[in-house]
Amino acid sequence: MTGERAHEAAGERSAADERRVTAERSAADEARITELTTVVTGVASTRGIGRGVARFLAAEGRPLALLDRDEAGLAEAAEQARAAGASLVVTAQADIADPASVDTAITAVESAAPPVAALVNCAGIADPTPFLEMTSASFQRTLTINT
């Protein structure tokens, strides 16, 4: 029995077999992920990370659910995602700092899109108020959205 066959008989895999199995798994995972929805938050800003992430994922043909509180920016992001090649784009207006708003948005997404597989949370805000001048409410809102 050759060394490779002895390893196979013992239930061990060669490096080539491991690479082949990994490649097959990766291809299967990639095929499956393009059938599942990715939720991206914070897509309204034309300069933001969320918009860029949405365009990148759209170019891969993924179904997307885009969330933001800015309705006009959300519509623009959706248009760009469709143009970039997203297989499906669902939008929902949501304020990430408001749990009820997020629940409503996700319920809408779940009824209109394939199952959600991933969340890319890019929603964030900056408050230009000097720290010592911030109100408690403003500080809390910044923390809630950005964490």
mmCIF file with all atom_site columns, C-alpha atoms in Angstrom, residues 39-54 65-70 73-74 77 92 94-96 119-125 145:
data_model
loop_
_atom_site.group_PDB
_atom_site.id
_atom_site.type_symbol
_atom_site.label_atom_id
_atom_site.label_alt_id
_atom_site.label_comp_id
_atom_site.label_asym_id
_atom_site.label_entity_id
_atom_site.label_seq_id
_atom_site.pdbx_PDB_ins_code
_atom_site.Cartn_x
_atom_site.Cartn_y
_atom_site.Cartn_z
_atom_site.occupancy
_atom_site.B_iso_or_equiv
_atom_site.pdbx_formal_charge
_atom_site.auth_seq_id
_atom_site.auth_comp_id
_atom_site.auth_asym_id
_atom_site.auth_atom_id
_atom_site.pdbx_PDB_model_num
ATOM 1  C CA . VAL A 1 39  ? -28.955 43.685 5.139  1.00 0.00 ? 39  VAL A CA 1
ATOM 2  C CA . VAL A 1 40  ? -26.890 46.880 4.883  1.00 0.00 ? 40  VAL A CA 1
ATOM 3  C CA . THR A 1 41  ? -27.624 49.820 7.180  1.00 0.00 ? 41  THR A CA 1
ATOM 4  C CA . GLY A 1 42  ? -26.483 53.405 6.777  1.00 0.00 ? 42  GLY A CA 1
ATOM 5  C CA . VAL A 1 43  ? -26.682 53.543 2.972  1.00 0.00 ? 43  VAL A CA 1
ATOM 6  C CA . ALA A 1 44  ? -28.065 57.061 2.440  1.00 0.00 ? 44  ALA A CA 1
ATOM 7  C CA . SER A 1 45  ? -24.857 59.081 2.611  1.00 0.00 ? 45  SER A CA 1
ATOM 8  C CA . THR A 1 46  ? -23.127 59.384 -0.743 1.00 0.00 ? 46  THR A CA 1
ATOM 9  C CA . ARG A 1 47  ? -19.775 59.454 1.081  1.00 0.00 ? 47  ARG A CA 1
ATOM 10 C CA . GLY A 1 48  ? -20.519 56.691 3.569  1.00 0.00 ? 48  GLY A CA 1
ATOM 11 C CA . ILE A 1 49  ? -19.211 53.192 3.943  1.00 0.00 ? 49  ILE A CA 1
ATOM 12 C CA . GLY A 1 50  ? -22.729 51.734 3.780  1.00 0.00 ? 50  GLY A CA 1
ATOM 13 C CA . ARG A 1 51  ? -23.301 53.022 0.251  1.00 0.00 ? 51  ARG A CA 1
ATOM 14 C CA . GLY A 1 52  ? -19.967 51.589 -0.892 1.00 0.00 ? 52  GLY A CA 1
ATOM 15 C CA . VAL A 1 53  ? -20.639 48.221 0.737  1.00 0.00 ? 53  VAL A CA 1
ATOM 16 C CA . ALA A 1 54  ? -24.062 48.059 -0.907 1.00 0.00 ? 54  ALA A CA 1
ATOM 17 C CA . ALA A 1 65  ? -32.063 44.871 1.991  1.00 0.00 ? 65  ALA A CA 1
ATOM 18 C CA . LEU A 1 66  ? -31.055 48.487 2.457  1.00 0.00 ? 66  LEU A CA 1
ATOM 19 C CA . LEU A 1 67  ? -31.989 50.367 5.638  1.00 0.00 ? 67  LEU A CA 1
ATOM 20 C CA . ASP A 1 68  ? -31.637 54.029 6.466  1.00 0.00 ? 68  ASP A CA 1
ATOM 21 C CA . ARG A 1 69  ? -33.731 56.785 8.008  1.00 0.00 ? 69  ARG A CA 1
ATOM 22 C CA . ASP A 1 70  ? -33.126 59.180 5.079  1.00 0.00 ? 70  ASP A CA 1
ATOM 23 C CA . GLY A 1 73  ? -30.824 58.788 0.176  1.00 0.00 ? 73  GLY A CA 1
ATOM 24 C CA . LEU A 1 74  ? -32.244 55.304 0.628  1.00 0.00 ? 74  LEU A CA 1
ATOM 25 C CA . ALA A 1 77  ? -28.793 53.911 -2.877 1.00 0.00 ? 77  ALA A CA 1
ATOM 26 C CA . ALA A 1 92  ? -36.955 49.943 4.459  1.00 0.00 ? 92  ALA A CA 1
ATOM 27 C CA . ALA A 1 94  ? -35.503 52.712 9.776  1.00 0.00 ? 94  ALA A CA 1
ATOM 28 C CA . ASP A 1 95  ? -33.928 54.678 12.590 1.00 0.00 ? 95  ASP A CA 1
ATOM 29 C CA . ILE A 1 96  ? -31.296 52.374 14.072 1.00 0.00 ? 96  ILE A CA 1
ATOM 30 C CA . LEU A 1 119 ? -25.882 42.112 8.403  1.00 0.00 ? 119 LEU A CA 1
ATOM 31 C CA . VAL A 1 120 ? -23.427 44.859 7.508  1.00 0.00 ? 120 VAL A CA 1
ATOM 32 C CA . ASN A 1 121 ? -24.147 47.564 10.053 1.00 0.00 ? 121 ASN A CA 1
ATOM 33 C CA . CYS A 1 122 ? -22.720 50.805 8.698  1.00 0.00 ? 122 CYS A CA 1
ATOM 34 C CA . ALA A 1 123 ? -25.181 53.223 10.290 1.00 0.00 ? 123 ALA A CA 1
ATOM 35 C CA . GLY A 1 124 ? -23.391 55.892 12.246 1.00 0.00 ? 124 GLY A CA 1
ATOM 36 C CA . ILE A 1 125 ? -23.580 59.538 13.143 1.00 0.00 ? 125 ILE A CA 1
ATOM 37 C CA . ILE A 1 145 ? -26.380 54.398 16.839 1.00 0.00 ? 145 ILE A CA 1
#
